[in-house]
Amino acid sequence: MEDDLKTREPTVQPEVHREQSLARVQAVPWLIVILLIAATAWLGWKAFFEQEEGDPVGSAMLAFQKQNSLTVFSSRFEVVAESVDTRGIAGFDLLKSRQAAIIPATVEYRLDLASMDRDRFAWDEASDTLQVTLPPLRISRPNLDEAKARVFTEGTYVTRDASADLSRNNSKIAEERASAFAKNPEVLGLARVAAKEAVRQNLAIPLQVAGFDDAKVEVMFEGQAAPN
């Protein structure tokens, strides 16, 4: 019996070692994966959260860096244009026509966020207030909706060339008048109010993420006095 046990021992022991070695080999890849996940999470935290923590200005700039421009206001209105066309032969005016057009126009007001550097932000730690100074609003070129224009033409006989010239002249006049209307102080004032509110809303969440739940945001434009 003892002889039989002695002869069996060498055959069992190597199998146990092989199983243990195999288990260790299989565990190594999983350990590497876990370490890589932990390292990635740590680097991500360092890159995106640690640098922002305690820096409201950095958090605000990061919110704006994701956008090159921000449309804050859109104004739609109607402009009236009128032009006259006279055609003649040998210096005599024989045909005279007039056209008036009421054309809908749309103008957008945008903020250039690419110019929002650190100098445009100021943090008052005593009052937990972030002051933001905005650049002047950019006004887009008027978009004339000529398909919905109402056109009134008068004249004994309006040639095709005269009609084309009248329409072309009215479009030019309408664009000029729309651009002038877009710079009207009252309309521009509405656009600025909308811009300030849009900036406050865009900065609310980044400041909360940075740990400033009670932070206030004061927004002004260049050359404008700070609010009291």
Coordinates of C-alpha atoms in Angstrom, one line a residue:
M1 CA 0.0 0.0 0.0
E2 CA 2.7 2.5 1.0
D3 CA 4.6 1.7 -2.2
D4 CA 1.4 2.4 -4.2
L5 CA 1.0 5.9 -2.6
K6 CA 4.6 6.7 -3.2
T7 CA 4.3 5.9 -6.8
R8 CA 1.1 8.0 -7.3
E9 CA 2.4 11.2 -5.6
P10 CA 4.6 12.4 -8.5
T11 CA 1.7 12.2 -10.9
V12 CA -0.8 14.3 -8.8
Q13 CA 1.6 17.2 -7.8
P14 CA 2.5 18.5 -11.2
E15 CA -1.2 18.8 -12.2
V16 CA -1.9 21.0 -9.1
H17 CA 1.0 23.2 -10.0
R18 CA -0.2 23.5 -13.5
E19 CA -3.7 24.5 -12.4
Q20 CA -2.3 27.2 -10.1
S21 CA 0.1 28.5 -12.7
L22 CA -2.8 28.6 -15.2
A23 CA -5.0 30.6 -12.8
R24 CA -2.2 33.1 -12.3
V25 CA -1.7 33.5 -16.0
Q26 CA -5.4 34.1 -16.6
A27 CA -5.5 36.7 -13.8
V28 CA -2.7 38.8 -15.2
P29 CA -4.7 40.3 -18.2
W30 CA -7.6 41.2 -16.0
L31 CA -5.3 43.0 -13.6
I32 CA -3.7 44.9 -16.5
V33 CA -7.2 46.0 -17.7
I34 CA -8.2 47.1 -14.2
L35 CA -5.0 49.1 -13.8
L36 CA -5.5 50.8 -17.2
I37 CA -9.1 51.7 -16.4
A38 CA -8.0 53.2 -13.1
A39 CA -5.2 55.2 -14.8
T40 CA -7.5 56.5 -17.4
A41 CA -10.1 57.6 -14.9
W42 CA -7.4 59.4 -12.8
L43 CA -6.0 61.2 -15.9
G44 CA -9.5 62.2 -16.9
W45 CA -10.2 63.7 -13.5
K46 CA -6.9 65.5 -13.5
A47 CA -7.5 67.0 -17.0
F48 CA -11.1 68.0 -16.7
F49 CA -12.0 68.5 -13.0
E50 CA -9.0 69.2 -10.9
Q51 CA -7.9 72.2 -13.1
E52 CA -11.4 73.7 -12.9
E53 CA -12.0 73.2 -9.2
G54 CA -11.8 76.6 -7.4
D55 CA -11.3 78.5 -10.7
P56 CA -14.6 80.2 -11.7
V57 CA -12.8 82.1 -14.5
G58 CA -11.4 78.9 -16.0
S59 CA -14.8 77.3 -15.8
A60 CA -16.4 80.2 -17.6
M61 CA -13.8 80.3 -20.3
L62 CA -14.1 76.5 -20.9
A63 CA -17.9 77.0 -21.4
F64 CA -17.2 79.6 -24.1
Q65 CA -14.4 77.7 -25.8
K66 CA -16.8 75.1 -27.0
Q67 CA -18.6 77.7 -29.1
N68 CA -17.1 80.1 -31.6
S69 CA -20.2 82.3 -31.7
L70 CA -23.5 82.5 -30.0
T71 CA -26.7 83.8 -31.7
V72 CA -28.5 85.7 -28.9
F73 CA -31.3 87.5 -30.7
S74 CA -33.2 87.4 -34.0
S75 CA -35.4 90.2 -35.3
R76 CA -38.0 89.8 -38.1
F77 CA -39.6 92.9 -39.5
E78 CA -40.8 94.4 -42.8
V79 CA -39.2 97.1 -44.9
V80 CA -40.7 99.3 -47.6
A81 CA -38.7 100.0 -50.8
E82 CA -39.8 102.1 -53.7
S83 CA -38.1 102.9 -57.0
V84 CA -38.9 104.6 -60.3
D85 CA -37.8 103.6 -63.8
T86 CA -37.8 105.9 -66.8
R87 CA -37.1 104.8 -70.4
G88 CA -37.1 106.9 -73.5
I89 CA -36.0 107.3 -77.1
A90 CA -33.8 110.0 -78.4
G91 CA -33.7 111.7 -75.1
F92 CA -37.4 111.8 -74.6
D93 CA -39.0 110.0 -71.6
L94 CA -41.7 107.9 -73.0
L95 CA -42.2 105.2 -70.5
K96 CA -42.2 105.7 -66.7
S97 CA -43.0 103.0 -64.2
R98 CA -42.9 102.8 -60.4
Q99 CA -42.7 99.9 -58.1
A100 CA -43.2 99.6 -54.3
A101 CA -42.4 96.5 -52.3
I102 CA -43.0 95.4 -48.8
I103 CA -40.3 92.8 -48.0
P104 CA -39.9 90.7 -44.8
A105 CA -36.4 90.8 -43.4
T106 CA -34.6 88.9 -40.7
V107 CA -31.5 90.0 -38.9
E108 CA -29.5 88.0 -36.3
Y109 CA -27.3 89.3 -33.5
R110 CA -24.3 87.2 -32.5
L111 CA -21.6 87.2 -29.8
D112 CA -18.0 86.5 -30.9
L113 CA -17.0 84.0 -28.2
A114 CA -13.6 83.4 -29.8
S115 CA -12.5 86.8 -28.4
M116 CA -13.5 86.0 -24.8
D117 CA -10.1 85.8 -23.2
R118 CA -9.3 85.9 -19.5
D119 CA -9.1 89.7 -19.4
R120 CA -12.9 89.8 -20.0
F121 CA -13.6 87.9 -16.7
A122 CA -13.2 89.1 -13.2
W123 CA -14.0 87.1 -10.0
D124 CA -15.0 88.9 -6.8
E125 CA -14.4 86.3 -4.1
A126 CA -16.0 88.5 -1.4
S127 CA -19.4 88.5 -3.1
D128 CA -19.1 85.3 -5.1
T129 CA -19.6 87.4 -8.3
L130 CA -18.3 86.8 -11.7
Q131 CA -18.1 89.9 -13.9
V132 CA -18.1 89.4 -17.6
T133 CA -17.4 92.0 -20.2
L134 CA -18.8 91.2 -23.7
P135 CA -17.5 92.5 -27.1
P136 CA -19.9 94.4 -29.3
L137 CA -22.7 92.4 -30.9
R138 CA -22.2 91.4 -34.5
I139 CA -25.2 92.1 -36.7
S140 CA -25.7 89.7 -39.6
R141 CA -26.5 90.8 -43.1
P142 CA -30.3 91.1 -43.5
N143 CA -31.9 88.1 -45.0
L144 CA -34.7 89.3 -47.3
D145 CA -37.6 86.9 -47.8
E146 CA -38.4 88.2 -51.3
A147 CA -40.6 85.2 -52.0
K148 CA -43.1 86.6 -49.5
A149 CA -42.8 90.2 -50.7
R150 CA -45.9 92.2 -51.6
V151 CA -45.2 94.2 -54.8
F152 CA -47.2 97.1 -56.3
T153 CA -46.3 98.2 -59.8
E154 CA -47.8 101.1 -61.7
G155 CA -47.2 102.4 -65.2
T156 CA -48.8 102.4 -68.7
Y157 CA -46.4 99.8 -70.0
V158 CA -43.7 98.1 -67.9
T159 CA -41.1 96.3 -70.0
R160 CA -39.3 93.2 -68.9
D161 CA -36.0 95.1 -68.4
A162 CA -37.8 97.8 -66.5
S163 CA -39.4 95.3 -64.2
A164 CA -36.1 93.6 -63.5
D165 CA -34.4 96.9 -62.8
L166 CA -37.2 97.9 -60.4
S167 CA -36.9 94.7 -58.5
R168 CA -33.1 94.9 -58.3
N169 CA -33.2 98.5 -57.1
N170 CA -35.9 97.7 -54.5
S171 CA -33.9 94.7 -53.1
K172 CA -30.9 97.0 -52.7
I173 CA -32.9 99.7 -51.0
A174 CA -34.6 97.1 -48.7
E175 CA -31.3 95.7 -47.6
E176 CA -30.0 99.1 -46.8
R177 CA -33.1 100.0 -44.8
A178 CA -33.1 96.7 -43.0
S179 CA -29.5 97.2 -41.9
A180 CA -30.3 100.7 -40.7
F181 CA -33.3 99.4 -38.7
A182 CA -31.2 96.6 -37.2
K183 CA -29.0 99.3 -35.6
N184 CA -32.0 101.1 -34.1
P185 CA -31.2 101.8 -30.4
E186 CA -34.4 100.2 -29.3
V187 CA -33.9 97.0 -31.2
L188 CA -30.2 96.9 -30.3
G189 CA -31.2 97.3 -26.7
L190 CA -33.4 94.3 -26.9
A191 CA -30.6 92.3 -28.4
R192 CA -28.2 93.3 -25.7
V193 CA -30.6 92.3 -22.9
A194 CA -31.1 88.9 -24.6
A195 CA -27.3 88.5 -24.9
K196 CA -26.7 89.2 -21.2
E197 CA -29.4 86.6 -20.3
A198 CA -28.0 84.0 -22.6
V199 CA -24.5 84.5 -21.1
R200 CA -25.8 84.1 -17.6
Q201 CA -27.6 80.9 -18.5
N202 CA -24.5 79.5 -20.3
L203 CA -22.4 80.1 -17.2
A204 CA -24.8 78.9 -14.5
I205 CA -24.1 75.1 -14.9
P206 CA -20.2 75.4 -15.3
L207 CA -20.0 77.5 -12.1
Q208 CA -22.2 74.9 -10.2
V209 CA -20.0 72.1 -11.4
A210 CA -16.9 74.0 -10.2
G211 CA -18.5 74.2 -6.8
F212 CA -19.9 77.8 -6.9
D213 CA -23.6 77.1 -6.3
D214 CA -24.3 80.6 -5.0
A215 CA -22.3 82.5 -7.6
K216 CA -23.8 85.5 -9.3
V217 CA -23.0 86.6 -12.9
E218 CA -22.9 90.3 -13.8
V219 CA -22.7 90.9 -17.6
M220 CA -21.9 94.2 -19.3
F221 CA -20.7 95.3 -22.8
E222 CA -17.5 97.2 -23.6
G223 CA -17.8 100.8 -22.5
Q224 CA -20.8 100.1 -20.3
A225 CA -20.7 100.9 -16.6
A226 CA -20.8 98.0 -14.2
P227 CA -24.2 97.5 -12.6
N228 CA -24.5 98.7 -9.0

